[in-house]
Structure formats: structure tokens, C-alpha cells
Short mmCIF file of C-alpha atoms and ligand atoms in Angstrom, two decimals:
data_model
loop_
_atom_site.label_atom_id
_atom_site.label_comp_id
_atom_site.label_asym_id
_atom_site.label_seq_id
_atom_site.Cartn_x
_atom_site.Cartn_y
_atom_site.Cartn_z
CA MET A 1 223.52 101.14 235.12
CA ASP A 2 225.80 98.41 233.79
CA GLY A 3 229.11 99.94 232.84
CA ASN A 4 230.56 96.75 231.36
CA LEU A 5 232.08 97.49 227.95
CA TYR A 6 230.99 94.08 226.67
CA ALA A 7 227.36 95.00 227.42
CA ALA A 8 227.79 98.08 225.19
CA PHE A 9 229.12 95.86 222.38
CA GLU A 10 226.42 93.24 222.85
CA ALA A 11 223.67 95.86 222.61
CA ARG A 12 224.92 96.65 219.10
CA PHE A 13 225.60 93.16 217.77
CA PRO A 14 223.59 92.41 214.63
CA ALA A 15 220.16 90.83 215.24
CA ASP A 16 221.20 88.13 212.80
CA ARG A 17 223.94 86.35 214.73
CA ALA A 18 225.00 84.48 211.59
CA ARG A 19 226.62 87.70 210.35
CA HIS A 20 230.42 87.53 210.10
CA PHE A 21 232.54 89.07 212.81
CA ILE A 22 235.92 87.83 211.58
CA GLU A 23 236.91 86.63 208.14
CA PHE A 24 240.25 85.22 207.10
CA ALA A 25 242.23 86.50 204.13
CA ASP A 26 241.36 83.50 201.96
CA GLY A 27 237.66 84.43 202.23
CA ALA A 28 236.79 81.48 204.45
CA LEU A 29 234.36 82.38 207.20
CA HIS A 30 235.97 82.06 210.57
CA CYS A 31 233.65 83.47 213.15
CA THR A 32 230.10 84.79 213.27
CA TYR A 33 228.62 86.99 215.99
CA GLY A 34 226.94 83.82 217.29
CA ASP A 35 230.36 82.13 217.56
CA LEU A 36 231.75 85.20 219.31
CA ASP A 37 228.99 84.98 221.91
CA ALA A 38 229.46 81.23 222.47
CA VAL A 39 233.27 81.19 222.57
CA THR A 40 233.58 84.21 224.87
CA ALA A 41 230.94 82.64 227.17
CA ARG A 42 232.95 79.40 227.39
CA TYR A 43 236.19 81.28 227.98
CA ALA A 44 234.57 83.47 230.68
CA ARG A 45 233.17 80.34 232.33
CA LEU A 46 236.64 78.77 232.31
CA LEU A 47 238.13 81.87 233.91
CA ARG A 48 235.53 81.60 236.69
CA ASP A 49 236.28 77.88 237.12
CA LEU A 50 239.97 78.76 237.46
CA GLY A 51 239.06 81.06 240.33
CA VAL A 52 239.17 84.40 238.51
CA ARG A 53 236.95 86.94 240.26
CA ALA A 54 236.09 90.49 239.24
CA GLY A 55 239.22 92.63 239.41
CA ASP A 56 241.65 89.70 239.08
CA ARG A 57 244.28 90.08 236.38
CA VAL A 58 244.66 87.74 233.39
CA VAL A 59 247.94 88.09 231.50
CA ALA A 60 248.01 87.10 227.83
CA GLN A 61 251.15 86.78 225.74
CA THR A 62 249.57 85.16 222.73
CA GLU A 63 250.07 85.35 218.97
CA LYS A 64 247.38 87.21 217.09
CA SER A 65 244.38 84.96 216.44
CA PRO A 66 240.59 85.23 216.72
CA GLU A 67 240.83 83.12 219.89
CA ALA A 68 243.31 85.56 221.43
CA LEU A 69 240.80 88.34 220.78
CA MET A 70 238.05 86.21 222.35
CA LEU A 71 240.17 85.95 225.49
CA TYR A 72 240.11 89.76 225.77
CA LEU A 73 236.31 89.77 225.39
CA ALA A 74 235.95 86.91 227.89
CA CYS A 75 237.91 88.91 230.46
CA LEU A 76 235.48 91.82 229.97
CA ARG A 77 232.52 89.46 230.43
CA ALA A 78 234.01 88.00 233.61
CA GLY A 79 234.92 91.41 235.01
CA ALA A 80 238.60 90.38 234.95
CA VAL A 81 241.41 92.78 234.08
CA TYR A 82 243.01 91.91 230.74
CA VAL A 83 246.79 92.40 230.56
CA PRO A 84 248.10 91.85 227.02
CA LEU A 85 251.84 91.59 226.47
CA ASN A 86 253.87 92.24 223.34
CA THR A 87 254.70 88.87 221.80
CA ALA A 88 258.29 90.04 221.27
CA TYR A 89 259.02 90.23 225.01
CA ARG A 90 261.61 87.71 226.19
CA PRO A 91 261.07 85.64 229.37
CA ALA A 92 263.26 88.01 231.40
CA GLU A 93 260.87 90.84 230.49
CA VAL A 94 257.73 88.74 231.08
CA ASP A 95 259.12 88.00 234.53
CA TYR A 96 258.70 91.68 235.42
CA PHE A 97 255.14 91.89 234.04
CA LEU A 98 254.04 88.77 235.95
CA SER A 99 255.51 89.89 239.24
CA ASP A 100 254.16 93.43 238.77
CA SER A 101 250.59 92.59 237.70
CA LYS A 102 250.23 89.39 239.82
CA PRO A 103 247.67 87.67 237.62
CA ARG A 104 245.57 84.71 238.76
CA VAL A 105 245.80 83.21 235.25
CA ALA A 106 248.38 83.68 232.51
CA VAL A 107 248.01 82.43 228.95
CA CYS A 108 251.03 82.05 226.67
CA ASP A 109 252.12 80.47 223.42
CA PRO A 110 252.67 76.68 223.70
CA ASP A 111 256.33 77.19 222.73
CA ALA A 112 256.91 79.60 225.63
CA HIS A 113 255.26 77.46 228.30
CA ALA A 114 258.36 75.66 229.60
CA ALA A 115 260.37 78.86 229.93
CA LEU A 116 257.56 80.78 231.65
CA LEU A 117 256.48 78.06 234.09
CA PRO A 118 259.12 78.78 236.78
CA LEU A 119 258.53 82.54 236.41
CA ALA A 120 254.77 82.08 236.81
CA ALA A 121 255.32 79.93 239.90
CA LYS A 122 257.63 82.57 241.39
CA ALA A 123 255.02 85.30 240.78
CA GLY A 124 252.27 83.22 242.41
CA VAL A 125 250.29 82.73 239.18
CA ALA A 126 247.74 79.97 239.92
CA HIS A 127 247.40 78.73 236.31
CA LEU A 128 249.64 79.06 233.24
CA LEU A 129 247.73 77.83 230.18
CA THR A 130 248.47 77.95 226.46
CA LEU A 131 246.87 79.35 223.32
CA GLY A 132 248.70 79.09 219.99
CA ALA A 133 248.48 81.06 216.76
CA ASP A 134 246.15 78.33 215.43
CA GLY A 135 243.77 78.80 218.37
CA ALA A 136 244.73 75.45 219.96
CA GLY A 137 246.24 74.92 223.41
CA THR A 138 245.28 73.96 226.95
CA PHE A 139 243.13 77.07 227.43
CA ALA A 140 240.96 76.33 224.38
CA GLU A 141 240.82 72.60 225.23
CA LEU A 142 239.57 73.17 228.77
CA ALA A 143 236.97 75.64 227.51
CA ARG A 144 235.61 73.40 224.76
CA ALA A 145 233.51 71.21 227.05
CA LEU A 146 231.90 74.11 228.90
CA GLU A 147 228.39 75.50 228.51
CA PRO A 148 228.30 78.28 225.85
CA SER A 149 226.41 80.74 228.00
CA PHE A 150 227.58 83.24 230.59
CA PRO A 151 225.83 86.14 232.30
CA THR A 152 228.13 89.13 231.65
CA THR A 153 229.30 90.52 234.99
CA ALA A 154 227.72 93.87 235.84
CA CYS A 155 230.30 96.47 236.74
CA ALA A 156 230.79 100.17 237.31
CA ARG A 157 232.30 102.43 234.65
CA ASN A 158 235.21 103.06 236.97
CA ASP A 159 236.11 99.36 237.30
CA LEU A 160 239.30 98.20 235.59
CA ALA A 161 238.99 96.52 232.20
CA ALA A 162 242.67 96.32 231.24
CA ILE A 163 246.21 97.15 232.20
CA LEU A 164 248.48 97.98 229.27
CA TYR A 165 252.16 98.36 229.84
CA THR A 166 253.42 101.43 228.02
CA SER A 167 255.53 100.54 225.03
CA GLY A 168 258.72 101.57 226.78
CA THR A 169 260.60 103.42 224.04
CA THR A 170 262.11 105.13 227.07
CA GLY A 171 262.53 103.93 230.64
CA ARG A 172 260.83 101.06 232.50
CA SER A 173 257.34 99.95 231.48
CA LYS A 174 254.47 101.18 233.64
CA GLY A 175 251.04 99.53 233.72
CA ALA A 176 248.35 101.98 232.63
CA MET A 177 245.03 101.13 234.32
CA LEU A 178 242.13 101.56 231.89
CA THR A 179 238.53 101.36 233.04
CA HIS A 180 235.43 100.11 231.25
CA GLY A 181 234.33 103.76 231.10
CA ASN A 182 237.64 104.89 229.54
CA LEU A 183 237.40 102.33 226.77
CA ALA A 184 233.66 102.71 226.17
CA SER A 185 233.73 106.51 225.93
CA ASN A 186 236.66 106.48 223.53
CA ALA A 187 235.22 103.73 221.32
CA LEU A 188 231.78 105.38 221.13
CA THR A 189 233.36 108.68 220.14
CA LEU A 190 235.61 107.16 217.46
CA HIS A 191 232.80 105.03 216.07
CA ARG A 192 230.70 108.16 215.64
CA ILE A 193 233.26 110.68 214.37
CA TRP A 194 234.82 108.26 211.87
CA GLY A 195 231.38 107.54 210.45
CA PHE A 196 231.24 103.76 211.01
CA ALA A 197 228.06 102.36 209.44
CA PRO A 198 226.55 98.98 208.64
CA GLY A 199 228.45 97.38 205.78
CA ASP A 200 231.86 98.75 206.82
CA VAL A 201 234.62 96.14 206.63
CA LEU A 202 237.85 96.83 208.51
CA LEU A 203 241.07 95.30 207.25
CA HIS A 204 242.97 94.47 210.45
CA ALA A 205 246.75 94.12 210.13
CA LEU A 206 247.91 95.59 213.48
CA PRO A 207 249.05 93.62 216.53
CA ILE A 208 246.39 93.16 219.22
CA TYR A 209 248.54 93.72 222.31
CA HIS A 210 248.53 97.52 221.81
CA THR A 211 245.87 100.25 222.10
CA HIS A 212 245.83 100.81 218.35
CA GLY A 213 245.04 97.29 217.10
CA LEU A 214 243.12 96.16 220.18
CA PHE A 215 240.97 99.05 221.32
CA VAL A 216 240.87 101.52 218.43
CA ALA A 217 240.35 98.93 215.69
CA CYS A 218 238.46 96.06 217.37
CA ASN A 219 236.25 98.14 219.65
CA CYS A 220 235.02 100.25 216.70
CA VAL A 221 234.12 97.07 214.77
CA LEU A 222 232.38 95.53 217.81
CA LEU A 223 230.32 98.68 218.35
CA ASN A 224 229.45 98.59 214.67
CA GLY A 225 228.43 94.93 214.71
CA SER A 226 230.28 94.52 211.42
CA THR A 227 233.05 92.45 209.87
CA MET A 228 236.81 92.61 209.98
CA ILE A 229 239.32 90.77 207.84
CA PHE A 230 241.94 89.55 210.26
CA LEU A 231 245.56 89.24 209.12
CA PRO A 232 248.12 87.62 211.42
CA LYS A 233 250.49 90.49 210.66
CA PHE A 234 251.10 93.32 208.21
CA ASP A 235 252.27 92.24 204.77
CA GLY A 236 252.23 95.01 202.14
CA ALA A 237 251.29 92.89 199.13
CA GLU A 238 248.60 91.03 201.07
CA VAL A 239 247.09 94.28 202.39
CA ALA A 240 247.12 95.81 198.89
CA ARG A 241 245.29 92.73 197.59
CA LEU A 242 242.69 92.67 200.38
CA LEU A 243 241.88 96.40 200.42
CA GLY A 244 239.47 95.61 197.57
CA ARG A 245 237.26 93.75 200.08
CA ALA A 246 237.45 96.44 202.76
CA THR A 247 236.24 99.97 203.47
CA VAL A 248 238.44 101.02 206.43
CA PHE A 249 242.14 100.48 207.16
CA MET A 250 244.15 101.50 210.21
CA GLY A 251 247.92 101.52 210.22
CA VAL A 252 251.11 102.95 211.63
CA PRO A 253 253.00 105.25 209.21
CA THR A 254 255.42 102.48 208.21
CA TYR A 255 252.50 100.50 206.75
CA TYR A 256 251.74 103.41 204.46
CA THR A 257 255.33 103.84 203.29
CA ARG A 258 255.49 100.09 202.61
CA LEU A 259 252.29 100.22 200.57
CA LEU A 260 253.73 103.12 198.58
CA SER A 261 256.89 101.13 197.88
CA LEU A 262 254.78 98.64 195.87
CA PRO A 263 255.12 99.81 192.27
CA ARG A 264 251.54 99.01 191.20
CA PHE A 265 249.80 100.26 194.37
CA GLY A 266 247.26 102.96 193.51
CA ARG A 267 243.60 103.87 192.92
CA ASP A 268 242.57 100.46 191.71
CA ALA A 269 243.61 98.72 194.95
CA CYS A 270 241.62 101.27 196.98
CA ARG A 271 238.40 101.30 194.94
CA THR A 272 236.14 100.05 197.80
CA MET A 273 237.88 102.03 200.52
CA ARG A 274 236.31 105.00 202.30
CA LEU A 275 238.86 105.68 205.07
CA PHE A 276 242.57 105.27 205.79
CA ILE A 277 243.63 106.11 209.35
CA SER A 278 247.19 106.54 210.63
CA GLY A 279 248.62 106.92 214.11
CA SER A 280 251.03 105.76 216.87
CA ALA A 281 253.91 107.70 215.31
CA PRO A 282 254.17 110.86 213.18
CA LEU A 283 253.07 110.55 209.56
CA LEU A 284 255.58 112.28 207.29
CA GLU A 285 254.06 115.01 205.13
CA ASP A 286 255.69 113.37 202.12
CA THR A 287 253.84 110.12 202.80
CA PHE A 288 250.55 111.99 203.23
CA ARG A 289 251.00 113.77 199.88
CA GLU A 290 252.30 110.79 197.93
CA PHE A 291 249.43 108.63 199.20
CA GLU A 292 246.95 111.27 198.09
CA ALA A 293 248.56 111.56 194.66
CA ARG A 294 248.69 107.79 194.13
CA THR A 295 245.30 106.75 195.56
CA GLY A 296 243.12 109.87 195.73
CA HIS A 297 242.69 109.28 199.50
CA THR A 298 243.85 111.70 202.19
CA ILE A 299 245.06 109.71 205.19
CA LEU A 300 243.25 110.70 208.38
CA GLU A 301 245.91 111.12 211.08
CA ARG A 302 244.96 110.82 214.72
CA TYR A 303 247.00 110.95 217.91
CA GLY A 304 246.76 109.00 221.12
CA MET A 305 248.64 107.02 223.71
CA THR A 306 248.27 103.96 225.92
CA GLU A 307 247.22 106.06 228.91
CA ALA A 308 244.38 107.85 227.16
CA GLY A 309 243.36 105.95 224.06
CA MET A 310 242.73 108.44 221.29
CA ILE A 311 243.10 112.13 222.10
CA THR A 312 242.83 114.06 218.81
CA SER A 313 241.75 113.26 215.27
CA ASN A 314 241.67 115.01 211.96
CA PRO A 315 238.07 115.28 210.80
CA LEU A 316 236.18 112.81 208.62
CA ILE A 317 234.54 115.73 206.84
CA GLY A 318 236.62 118.91 206.62
CA ALA A 319 240.31 119.66 206.30
CA ARG A 320 242.75 116.85 207.12
CA ILE A 321 245.98 118.74 207.53
CA ALA A 322 249.36 117.14 206.83
CA GLY A 323 251.63 117.43 209.85
CA SER A 324 248.71 118.01 212.24
CA VAL A 325 246.91 115.39 214.32
CA GLY A 326 243.67 117.39 214.32
CA PRO A 327 241.58 118.91 217.12
CA PRO A 328 240.89 117.17 220.45
CA LEU A 329 238.10 114.58 220.33
CA PRO A 330 234.67 115.71 221.56
CA GLY A 331 234.71 115.63 225.38
CA VAL A 332 238.51 115.87 225.59
CA GLU A 333 240.05 119.09 226.87
CA ALA A 334 243.58 119.97 225.84
CA ARG A 335 245.98 122.75 226.79
CA ILE A 336 249.60 123.64 226.18
CA ALA A 337 251.55 124.29 229.36
CA ASP A 338 255.04 125.03 230.56
CA GLU A 339 256.88 122.65 232.88
CA THR A 340 255.06 124.04 235.92
CA GLY A 341 251.62 123.44 234.39
CA ARG A 342 250.94 127.11 233.62
CA GLU A 343 248.88 127.39 230.45
CA LEU A 344 250.71 129.11 227.58
CA GLU A 345 249.21 131.57 225.10
CA ALA A 346 247.66 130.28 221.87
CA GLY A 347 250.18 129.13 219.28
CA LYS A 348 253.06 128.62 221.75
CA VAL A 349 255.01 125.36 221.89
CA GLY A 350 254.87 123.47 225.18
CA VAL A 351 253.79 120.22 226.79
CA LEU A 352 250.33 118.93 225.90
CA GLU A 353 248.09 118.29 228.90
CA ILE A 354 244.68 116.64 228.60
CA LYS A 355 241.57 115.81 230.59
CA GLY A 356 238.56 113.69 229.66
CA PRO A 357 236.64 110.46 230.13
CA ASN A 358 239.30 108.61 228.09
CA VAL A 359 242.15 109.38 230.51
CA PHE A 360 243.33 106.38 232.52
CA LYS A 361 242.96 105.85 236.24
CA GLY A 362 246.67 105.81 237.03
CA TYR A 363 249.67 103.48 236.95
CA TRP A 364 249.24 100.05 238.49
CA CYS A 365 250.88 99.89 241.95
CA ASN A 366 252.68 103.13 241.28
CA ALA A 367 250.93 105.96 243.10
CA GLU A 368 254.06 108.09 242.98
CA LYS A 369 254.37 108.01 239.17
CA THR A 370 250.62 108.63 238.91
CA ARG A 371 250.92 111.72 241.12
CA GLU A 372 253.87 113.01 239.10
CA GLU A 373 251.98 112.83 235.80
CA PHE A 374 248.74 114.53 236.86
CA ARG A 375 248.23 118.19 237.71
CA ALA A 376 246.24 119.19 240.79
CA ASP A 377 243.29 120.14 238.56
CA GLY A 378 243.16 116.64 237.04
CA TYR A 379 245.00 117.28 233.76
CA PHE A 380 247.28 114.45 232.60
CA ILE A 381 250.74 115.50 231.39
CA THR A 382 251.17 113.61 228.10
CA GLY A 383 254.90 114.30 227.80
CA ASP A 384 254.39 115.25 224.15
CA VAL A 385 255.55 118.67 223.01
CA ALA A 386 252.88 120.30 220.88
CA ARG A 387 251.27 123.45 219.53
CA ILE A 388 247.58 124.25 219.09
CA ASP A 389 246.70 126.62 216.23
CA ALA A 390 243.91 129.19 216.04
CA LYS A 391 241.51 126.60 214.59
CA GLY A 392 242.21 124.23 217.50
CA TYR A 393 244.34 121.79 215.46
CA VAL A 394 247.13 120.14 217.44
CA SER A 395 250.60 119.51 215.96
CA ILE A 396 253.00 117.22 217.79
CA VAL A 397 256.47 118.76 217.78
CA GLY A 398 258.30 116.00 219.69
CA ARG A 399 258.46 114.16 222.99
CA ALA A 400 259.28 116.20 226.08
CA LYS A 401 262.04 113.71 226.74
CA ASP A 402 263.29 114.22 223.17
CA LEU A 403 263.82 117.86 223.84
CA ILE A 404 267.48 118.68 223.35
CA ILE A 405 269.04 121.39 225.44
CA SER A 406 272.25 122.49 223.78
CA GLY A 407 274.24 125.27 225.37
CA GLY A 408 271.16 126.17 227.40
CA LEU A 409 269.02 126.59 224.31
CA ASN A 410 266.01 124.37 223.61
CA VAL A 411 266.01 122.46 220.36
CA TYR A 412 262.87 120.63 219.24
CA PRO A 413 264.04 117.69 217.13
CA LYS A 414 260.96 117.69 214.92
CA GLU A 415 261.85 121.05 213.42
CA ILE A 416 265.30 119.85 212.34
CA GLU A 417 263.92 116.50 211.17
CA LEU A 418 261.48 118.28 208.87
CA ALA A 419 264.32 120.35 207.41
CA LEU A 420 266.51 117.26 206.91
CA ASP A 421 263.64 115.28 205.37
CA ALA A 422 263.25 118.01 202.75
CA LEU A 423 266.86 117.57 201.52
CA ASP A 424 267.73 115.46 198.47
CA GLY A 425 268.58 111.85 199.20
CA VAL A 426 266.94 111.78 202.66
CA ALA A 427 264.28 109.10 203.19
CA GLU A 428 263.73 110.07 206.82
CA SER A 429 265.65 111.30 209.80
CA ALA A 430 265.92 111.34 213.58
CA VAL A 431 267.56 114.11 215.55
CA ILE A 432 268.96 113.34 219.00
CA GLY A 433 271.04 114.98 221.70
CA LEU A 434 274.43 113.45 222.53
CA PRO A 435 276.51 114.14 225.66
CA HIS A 436 278.92 116.98 224.99
CA ALA A 437 281.42 118.46 227.43
CA ASP A 438 280.86 122.03 226.34
CA PHE A 439 277.21 122.23 225.27
CA GLY A 440 275.77 119.66 227.68
CA GLU A 441 274.10 118.08 224.70
CA ALA A 442 275.09 118.40 221.08
CA VAL A 443 272.56 118.03 218.28
CA ALA A 444 273.18 114.99 216.08
CA GLY A 445 271.31 113.97 212.93
CA VAL A 446 270.75 110.37 211.89
CA VAL A 447 269.59 110.07 208.30
CA ALA A 448 268.10 107.06 206.51
CA VAL A 449 269.37 107.50 202.98
CA LYS A 450 267.29 106.89 199.83
CA PRO A 451 268.61 104.04 197.67
CA GLY A 452 271.38 105.24 195.37
CA ALA A 453 271.87 108.61 197.11
CA THR A 454 275.38 109.69 198.12
CA PRO A 455 274.86 112.10 200.98
CA SER A 456 277.45 114.51 202.31
CA SER A 457 277.45 115.73 205.91
CA GLU A 458 279.06 119.01 204.98
CA ALA A 459 276.49 119.79 202.29
CA MET A 460 273.56 118.95 204.59
CA ILE A 461 274.88 120.98 207.48
CA ALA A 462 275.54 123.92 205.14
CA ALA A 463 272.03 123.67 203.71
CA LEU A 464 270.44 123.73 207.18
CA LYS A 465 272.57 126.66 208.29
CA GLU A 466 270.98 128.69 205.54
CA THR A 467 267.54 128.45 207.11
CA MET A 468 268.04 127.99 210.85
CA ALA A 469 270.04 129.23 213.80
CA ALA A 470 273.43 127.54 214.09
CA PHE A 471 272.67 126.11 217.57
CA LYS A 472 269.90 123.96 216.08
CA VAL A 473 271.99 122.54 213.25
CA PRO A 474 273.47 119.06 213.85
CA LYS A 475 277.15 119.12 214.79
CA VAL A 476 277.48 115.62 213.40
CA MET A 477 275.58 113.47 210.93
CA PHE A 478 275.25 109.68 210.69
CA PHE A 479 273.97 107.84 207.64
CA VAL A 480 272.08 104.55 207.97
CA ASP A 481 269.93 102.30 205.79
CA ASP A 482 266.98 102.23 208.22
CA LEU A 483 266.08 103.89 211.52
CA PRO A 484 265.51 101.43 214.39
CA ARG A 485 261.79 101.13 215.24
CA ASN A 486 259.76 99.34 217.87
CA ALA A 487 256.80 97.08 217.08
CA MET A 488 254.47 100.07 216.74
CA GLY A 489 256.68 101.80 214.22
CA LYS A 490 258.09 104.39 216.62
CA VAL A 491 261.69 105.41 216.06
CA GLN A 492 263.71 104.19 219.02
CA LYS A 493 265.75 107.27 219.78
CA ASN A 494 267.09 105.62 222.93
CA VAL A 495 268.79 103.02 220.69
CA LEU A 496 270.36 105.80 218.61
CA ARG A 497 271.46 107.75 221.70
CA GLU A 498 273.11 104.61 223.05
CA ARG A 499 274.77 103.80 219.73
CA TYR A 500 276.36 107.22 219.27
CA LYS A 501 276.81 108.33 222.89
CA ALA A 502 280.63 108.35 222.83
CA THR A 503 280.88 110.51 219.70
CA PHE A 504 282.07 113.63 221.51
CA SER A 505 284.10 111.97 224.24
CA ARG A 506 286.78 110.69 221.90
P1 LIG Q 1 251.91 104.49 222.86
O1 LIG Q 1 251.55 104.66 224.29
O2 LIG Q 1 252.80 103.35 222.57
O3 LIG Q 1 250.67 104.45 221.99
O4 LIG Q 1 252.74 105.77 222.43
C1 LIG Q 1 252.13 107.02 222.54
C2 LIG Q 1 253.02 108.06 221.93
O5 LIG Q 1 253.11 107.88 220.52
C3 LIG Q 1 252.47 109.44 222.09
O6 LIG Q 1 252.74 109.95 223.39
C4 LIG Q 1 253.17 110.18 220.98
O7 LIG Q 1 254.49 110.53 221.37
C5 LIG Q 1 253.26 109.13 219.88
N1 LIG Q 1 252.20 109.29 218.87
C6 LIG Q 1 251.03 108.63 218.76
N2 LIG Q 1 250.33 109.05 217.70
C7 LIG Q 1 251.07 110.01 217.10
C8 LIG Q 1 250.90 110.85 215.96
N3 LIG Q 1 249.84 110.76 215.16
N4 LIG Q 1 251.89 111.74 215.69
C9 LIG Q 1 252.97 111.85 216.47
N5 LIG Q 1 253.20 111.08 217.55
C10 LIG Q 1 252.26 110.17 217.87
#
């Protein structure tokens, strides 16, 4: 059987190929399913002409555009391995990704071409071509003259479809190898459990170099054979305006807080919507409740990661619980274990381990790291600290690496963050461990303050001491306007740890 993900999409494309796949914000038609078929065929043909064979890598550091998405689909059709890179990476970082993934072809923004050329040559990249935000560039030009037909390469489910470098909030990026089977199983499950149906329109504001915007959002739409409105990037006012043409929206929590900061945002803007989905970072309970009060919609929170696509989801029908990421997806097994992999009793906090058809094949050229992160019985160690309740709902308590050990006692930052977030004047918070001669690590709180609030460290520390053991309470507090976040909205605790590391050595 053909395991190519593109074949699964193609089987579900609308019979009428004049139906819209992508629309622009201004309502102008950009691309029909017929265009998708023709453009991806030309691109796949060009990849072949450039010598790309099944299993060869194609690196893309391209601005978000329909053409950039077509390049992903063309790689699937050609059996090539698509390697998208965050557009924010500087040449020195791209250097690492090129030399690690060793692509036959790399495609970059026209403005980056001169800087990347020597790096591509050094990494042995045969062709460095360009594709701009407007869809123009040497890649598109070379493809234009080619025949718009291409027989999609048959492949096994276990063949690689993509390598995604993990977002690297901590440590050096590793390339997660995702197979056609990983992506297909996850997309088919999400398409079903989130109730995608003909007529759904997805408003797409996420970047397309990450699992969330690329696989979760686009693959669901492709399996649905329906339309998405494609925005180059998230803009609160623009999203609020366009929701009236959409039925589904996917965002990181920051998108939701930005929508809520618009004074007139409410039910009227969401009148055509059936589903709001959030993920990639924890959704604050406050945001969940305020969104419900303002719009009448309960945000559906799901949890996943580069290495496994989506892992859990709150239900479409049934209780969506604030602060929980829902039960494991159908076909995904999850357990809570201690650091040796021994399963803990129900309700205990520990590291979440998972197994299922969505779990990646391993890290590219890094057998040692792969071995370290899998148990002998095939479970993948997510590194997230979690709890599973009696109903099977998972709550993420923090990252294993976030865990603070102060005076030999474990402190889970999430617990203290929730307590801080509940105090007056706190917009949000991050709790970190700082080097401390006596305790090993000392708990520190970093608080983003609400406009106009005048916080006091002493008062906050005193308030926390009333409800929790003293060893968990921050020894020091810092007040900031905003917490530093990466492109996916995750708080960069490593930046905070670096910024405040000398606090106790003075
Ligand atoms: P990435 O590989 O960049 O998608 O990052 C994956 C990590 O993001 C996970 O391991 C979690 O730590 C975090 N994450 C994703 N979704 C959620 C969520 N809904 N709640 C809390 N953390 C999340």
C-alpha cells in the first residue's frame, strides 16, 4: 500500500478542483485545489531535475507564503525529506542545520542568498535557490516552465517525510525524524476528533516552519479538502476581523491574550466560528475563562511536541477543562513514570512517557540521544512533568528540566506560577531556579506586571507563604513588563536564568 502522505491528501481533495484551497485576507482567490496539484507537480519535477531522490533532504528557510507551503507538498510528492527552518535563524545558526541535515537542495529568501551561499557550499549543498514572501525567486522561475504533472512517489509509511529541529528553548537543536506514517496517523486522528467537515474554513495565522502551523493546521485542511485563509503572520485586529469568514482557528496562548486585549473583541467577531484551539504552551486558566465570558466559546486546549505531533486533546464534545490538556489521543498510550521509567500510581506527578503511531523515528544522526529518550519497551520520554487524573485527563505541571531542586526538595514551577498569577497586579509569571551556595538552587519568581499595578515583593512572598511550604516560595522576585518568549509563544526560561544567574553570588 502507498504510505505517501500526499496520496492520503489527494484521495480527499474535492472532486471540483476549482474549489479554493487558499484565500488571501482581502478575499481575492489565490489558489484552487487544481492550482495546488499543478504547482506541486512542477515543484516536484524541479526537485527531480535538480537531482533530488527519495530520502534526500530539502532545507527551506522561507517566509510564509502559499508557494512555501507548496514546496512542502512537493517534497512529499517527490519522496524527499522536508526540513523547514525558523525564519528568525541567523546565518550562523543555519550553518549548523545545513551541515547537520546535508540537503541536496536548499531554498531561502532572496535577501539571505548572498550570506548563505558560502555556508551552503561548505555543507556540500548542490543547489541554493530562492523563494520570497511574494512567491517569486529562482526556485519558482525554474519551475514555471515545467510540465504540471508528476506521479507521486510511492513510499512506505516508515519512510521519512520531514525533519524538524526542536525549537531549542533549552540546549542544542536536534532534528526529529518524522515519517509519512507519523504525520498521516496524527492528521487523520485530529481531523476526525475535531469534527472537520465540508464547509469548514480555517483561519491560518501561525508560522509554517513548526508542527503547529504546518502539520496540525495545514494537514487537517488538506485532509478536509477545504479552504484556509492564509495570513502572513498573526495580527490581532486582522484576525478579529477575519474570524467572521472562518469556522476554525488555531493559536498559541499569546494570540488569545492579544485578541482579548482588543476592547471590542467579543461574540460578534466569533459569530461564524465553531472551534478555537490552543497549544504549544500552557493556556492560563484566566485566559480560558475570560475568552469564554467574552465570546461564549470554550477554547479547546491540546498538547503536543515536535517529536510526536499531537499527544492529547480536550474533547470536541464533553468537558474541556481549564488547566488540563485532555486525555491522550485515540491510539496514543500515556503513562506517568519516575526517572527510572517505573510507572507511578494514578494521580502522582512524574514524567510523561508516550507510545503510538505519532511518535517520531528518532533524532537525525544522533543515535545516542535517541537511545537516551526512549525506554526499552518503546515509550518516548517527553521530558514534560505531568499528572493524569481518574478520568484520564492529563495536566502538564512543567518541564522536567524546569524542575527546581532547592535544598534537596523538588519544586514544580507551575504550582508557584499558578499561585503568583492569582495575586493582584500579576499578568503572568515564570518561576525559575537560580544557583545558590546553600540550597543548590533557590526559587526565584519573575512577574509580568499588569499596567498601573505597583507590586511589592514582600507582600507577594507573604501571601504565598500563607498557602504553601516555605521551601517553595520564591526567595527573590523580579518585576518585568513582559516575559521573553520564543516564536511559538513559549516562555524562554533559559533567558531568565541567564539574566538573573548572579543574584545570589553577590
Ligand atoms: P515544541 O516541540 O516546540 O512543539 O515544544 C513542545 C513542548 O511545548 C512540550 O514538550 C511542552 O513542554 C510544551 N507544550 C505544548 N503544548 C502545551 C500545552 N498545551 N500546555 C503546556 N505545555 C505545552
